[in-house]
GROMACS .gro file of C-alpha atoms in nm:
model
  205
    1UNK     CA    1   7.979   3.592   2.163
    2UNK     CA    2   7.876   3.609   2.525
    3UNK     CA    3   8.036   3.432   2.795
    4UNK     CA    4   8.003   3.439   3.253
    5UNK     CA    5   8.275   3.330   3.418
    6UNK     CA    6   8.248   3.260   3.826
    7UNK     CA    7   8.417   3.433   4.043
    8UNK     CA    8   8.483   3.354   4.439
    9UNK     CA    9   8.707   3.655   4.536
   10UNK     CA   10   8.699   3.974   4.338
   11UNK     CA   11   8.977   4.196   4.444
   12UNK     CA   12   9.241   4.087   4.208
   13UNK     CA   13   9.031   4.227   3.955
   14UNK     CA   14   8.866   4.505   4.231
   15UNK     CA   15   8.999   4.853   4.041
   16UNK     CA   16   8.909   4.675   3.693
   17UNK     CA   17   8.558   4.627   3.826
   18UNK     CA   18   8.523   4.985   3.915
   19UNK     CA   19   8.566   5.112   3.639
   20UNK     CA   20   8.305   4.923   3.459
   21UNK     CA   21   8.104   5.055   3.720
   22UNK     CA   22   8.201   5.386   3.665
   23UNK     CA   23   8.059   5.288   3.270
   24UNK     CA   24   7.751   5.127   3.323
   25UNK     CA   25   7.614   5.433   3.557
   26UNK     CA   26   7.772   5.704   3.414
   27UNK     CA   27   7.842   5.866   3.723
   28UNK     CA   28   8.208   5.904   3.942
   29UNK     CA   29   8.155   5.592   4.231
   30UNK     CA   30   8.402   5.596   4.447
   31UNK     CA   31   8.634   5.277   4.447
   32UNK     CA   32   8.517   5.200   4.785
   33UNK     CA   33   8.150   5.220   4.674
   34UNK     CA   34   8.222   4.962   4.418
   35UNK     CA   35   8.376   4.741   4.607
   36UNK     CA   36   8.091   4.739   4.821
   37UNK     CA   37   7.973   4.533   4.533
   38UNK     CA   38   8.269   4.301   4.489
   39UNK     CA   39   8.494   4.217   4.765
   40UNK     CA   40   8.230   4.132   5.004
   41UNK     CA   41   7.986   3.903   4.839
   42UNK     CA   42   7.951   3.513   4.810
   43UNK     CA   43   8.035   3.513   4.412
   44UNK     CA   44   8.073   3.691   4.113
   45UNK     CA   45   7.963   3.716   3.731
   46UNK     CA   46   8.238   3.856   3.543
   47UNK     CA   47   8.081   3.930   3.192
   48UNK     CA   48   8.236   3.915   2.860
   49UNK     CA   49   8.195   3.942   2.491
   50UNK     CA   50   8.410   3.856   2.228
   51UNK     CA   51   8.651   3.847   2.504
   52UNK     CA   52   8.636   4.171   2.672
   53UNK     CA   53   8.478   4.204   3.001
   54UNK     CA   54   8.158   4.430   2.976
   55UNK     CA   55   7.980   4.382   3.316
   56UNK     CA   56   7.968   4.182   3.637
   57UNK     CA   57   7.739   4.111   3.891
   58UNK     CA   58   7.780   3.972   4.242
   59UNK     CA   59   7.546   3.771   4.471
   60UNK     CA   60   7.495   3.642   4.847
   61UNK     CA   61   7.352   3.319   4.945
   62UNK     CA   62   7.181   3.351   5.288
   63UNK     CA   63   6.846   3.095   5.450
   64UNK     CA   64   6.602   3.260   5.603
   65UNK     CA   65   6.328   3.065   5.831
   66UNK     CA   66   6.412   2.729   5.587
   67UNK     CA   67   6.430   2.995   5.282
   68UNK     CA   68   6.688   2.978   5.029
   69UNK     CA   69   6.722   3.337   4.940
   70UNK     CA   70   6.938   3.494   4.650
   71UNK     CA   71   7.000   3.829   4.673
   72UNK     CA   72   7.147   4.039   4.424
   73UNK     CA   73   7.412   4.313   4.539
   74UNK     CA   74   7.478   4.428   4.237
   75UNK     CA   75   7.430   4.440   3.802
   76UNK     CA   76   7.662   4.665   3.588
   77UNK     CA   77   7.699   4.652   3.207
   78UNK     CA   78   7.872   4.901   2.999
   79UNK     CA   79   7.690   5.120   2.806
   80UNK     CA   80   7.777   5.036   2.466
   81UNK     CA   81   7.654   4.664   2.606
   82UNK     CA   82   7.360   4.742   2.779
   83UNK     CA   83   6.937   4.672   2.653
   84UNK     CA   84   7.144   4.334   2.487
   85UNK     CA   85   7.018   4.094   2.735
   86UNK     CA   86   7.313   4.055   2.933
   87UNK     CA   87   7.240   4.144   3.298
   88UNK     CA   88   6.951   3.881   3.230
   89UNK     CA   89   7.182   3.605   3.110
   90UNK     CA   90   7.420   3.668   3.443
   91UNK     CA   91   7.067   3.623   3.715
   92UNK     CA   92   6.940   3.295   3.491
   93UNK     CA   93   7.253   3.164   3.514
   94UNK     CA   94   7.299   3.244   3.860
   95UNK     CA   95   6.909   3.093   3.961
   96UNK     CA   96   6.964   2.774   3.779
   97UNK     CA   97   7.283   2.754   3.966
   98UNK     CA   98   7.167   2.787   4.334
   99UNK     CA   99   6.830   2.730   4.305
  100UNK     CA  100   6.685   2.916   4.558
  101UNK     CA  101   6.334   3.008   4.651
  102UNK     CA  102   6.358   3.343   4.613
  103UNK     CA  103   6.527   3.663   4.471
  104UNK     CA  104   6.581   3.991   4.609
  105UNK     CA  105   6.804   4.301   4.594
  106UNK     CA  106   6.825   4.692   4.718
  107UNK     CA  107   6.738   4.951   4.359
  108UNK     CA  108   6.643   5.281   4.288
  109UNK     CA  109   6.639   5.127   3.934
  110UNK     CA  110   6.273   5.041   3.799
  111UNK     CA  111   6.471   4.831   3.516
  112UNK     CA  112   6.570   4.603   3.765
  113UNK     CA  113   6.260   4.552   3.830
  114UNK     CA  114   6.174   4.456   3.544
  115UNK     CA  115   6.432   4.278   3.506
  116UNK     CA  116   6.353   4.057   3.834
  117UNK     CA  117   6.006   3.991   3.742
  118UNK     CA  118   6.078   3.797   3.460
  119UNK     CA  119   6.166   3.528   3.698
  120UNK     CA  120   5.902   3.569   3.947
  121UNK     CA  121   5.560   3.409   4.031
  122UNK     CA  122   5.490   3.685   4.270
  123UNK     CA  123   5.706   4.008   4.329
  124UNK     CA  124   5.717   4.335   4.590
  125UNK     CA  125   5.672   4.595   4.550
  126UNK     CA  126   5.373   4.533   4.313
  127UNK     CA  127   5.152   4.788   4.258
  128UNK     CA  128   4.786   4.519   4.275
  129UNK     CA  129   4.662   4.290   4.525
  130UNK     CA  130   4.901   4.073   4.725
  131UNK     CA  131   5.000   3.722   4.647
  132UNK     CA  132   5.032   3.397   4.932
  133UNK     CA  133   5.365   3.486   5.004
  134UNK     CA  134   5.324   3.846   5.103
  135UNK     CA  135   5.307   3.787   5.474
  136UNK     CA  136   5.713   3.609   5.346
  137UNK     CA  137   5.785   3.810   5.089
  138UNK     CA  138   5.759   4.174   5.372
  139UNK     CA  139   5.949   3.962   5.626
  140UNK     CA  140   6.291   3.883   5.390
  141UNK     CA  141   6.252   4.249   5.319
  142UNK     CA  142   6.286   4.333   5.592
  143UNK     CA  143   6.547   4.138   5.752
  144UNK     CA  144   6.722   4.246   5.444
  145UNK     CA  145   6.647   4.580   5.499
  146UNK     CA  146   6.747   4.608   5.862
  147UNK     CA  147   6.972   4.347   5.943
  148UNK     CA  148   7.194   4.329   5.605
  149UNK     CA  149   7.164   4.659   5.526
  150UNK     CA  150   7.127   4.904   5.790
  151UNK     CA  151   6.829   5.064   5.665
  152UNK     CA  152   6.738   5.292   5.946
  153UNK     CA  153   6.424   5.413   5.804
  154UNK     CA  154   6.267   5.182   5.572
  155UNK     CA  155   5.872   5.143   5.554
  156UNK     CA  156   5.823   4.740   5.530
  157UNK     CA  157   5.469   4.769   5.385
  158UNK     CA  158   5.669   4.951   5.095
  159UNK     CA  159   5.951   4.787   5.017
  160UNK     CA  160   6.056   5.159   5.046
  161UNK     CA  161   6.272   5.412   5.216
  162UNK     CA  162   6.311   5.779   5.156
  163UNK     CA  163   6.732   5.909   5.115
  164UNK     CA  164   6.914   5.618   5.118
  165UNK     CA  165   7.145   5.661   4.938
  166UNK     CA  166   7.117   6.053   4.882
  167UNK     CA  167   7.188   6.102   4.559
  168UNK     CA  168   7.092   5.921   4.214
  169UNK     CA  169   7.354   5.614   4.141
  170UNK     CA  170   7.286   5.710   3.731
  171UNK     CA  171   7.295   5.948   3.535
  172UNK     CA  172   6.965   5.933   3.354
  173UNK     CA  173   6.632   5.705   3.475
  174UNK     CA  174   6.651   5.420   3.216
  175UNK     CA  175   6.384   5.398   2.951
  176UNK     CA  176   6.167   5.134   3.104
  177UNK     CA  177   5.900   5.007   2.844
  178UNK     CA  178   5.733   4.788   3.129
  179UNK     CA  179   5.429   4.994   3.281
  180UNK     CA  180   5.439   4.759   3.550
  181UNK     CA  181   5.741   4.927   3.688
  182UNK     CA  182   5.698   5.212   3.581
  183UNK     CA  183   5.324   5.154   3.801
  184UNK     CA  184   5.514   5.067   4.098
  185UNK     CA  185   5.777   5.385   4.113
  186UNK     CA  186   5.555   5.629   4.004
  187UNK     CA  187   5.292   5.537   4.300
  188UNK     CA  188   5.584   5.477   4.535
  189UNK     CA  189   5.686   5.889   4.447
  190UNK     CA  190   6.033   5.751   4.437
  191UNK     CA  191   6.206   6.034   4.397
  192UNK     CA  192   6.592   5.929   4.234
  193UNK     CA  193   6.760   6.277   4.325
  194UNK     CA  194   6.673   6.222   4.675
  195UNK     CA  195   6.832   5.904   4.660
  196UNK     CA  196   6.585   5.647   4.773
  197UNK     CA  197   6.555   5.297   4.682
  198UNK     CA  198   6.301   5.021   4.720
  199UNK     CA  199   6.381   4.661   4.859
  200UNK     CA  200   6.278   4.388   4.593
  201UNK     CA  201   6.167   4.061   4.694
  202UNK     CA  202   6.034   3.763   4.468
  203UNK     CA  203   5.935   3.424   4.492
  204UNK     CA  204   6.018   3.230   4.176
  205UNK     CA  205   5.877   2.982   3.965
   0.00000   0.00000   0.00000
């Protein structure tokens, strides 16, 4: 049985969540890096399976030009519970509760792109034609990248920045069966080892 607990303020369990993050990413992520996605967010989802904490997702909510935006600050699931749809369950719960118009996030992971696309009627970066909300999505992406995340070399038309993280966040490239996600990442020549990232902006259904 899987349950999701909403939490506003995660300081009391920050250390435990940092351990979850290290397990899920397979890298020695620091407490400070983990805390950026635990303490400085609007709300957390704690994800439990059979009473065991196996993951978490963190979210911010803001408005941009009258548009309600949900920002996925981070999501991580322990390795032994990945590929079970837990991240999708959390995101669907957050979207259903908050009712945003736009979903956005920063990532170098094609699995996260696939996750966002599951809820999107229009998503960027894209490997195809631009939809009717393209200009709004460019503006939201630029606002998130520059004003909220301080990305100095962000290419707004590509929703892309080289060397954001300085390294790969995951210990290996996640397997992706979604051809669109693979096409987008290959088209951008995103280099995980260099620390490249994209800003995903999705108009929600």
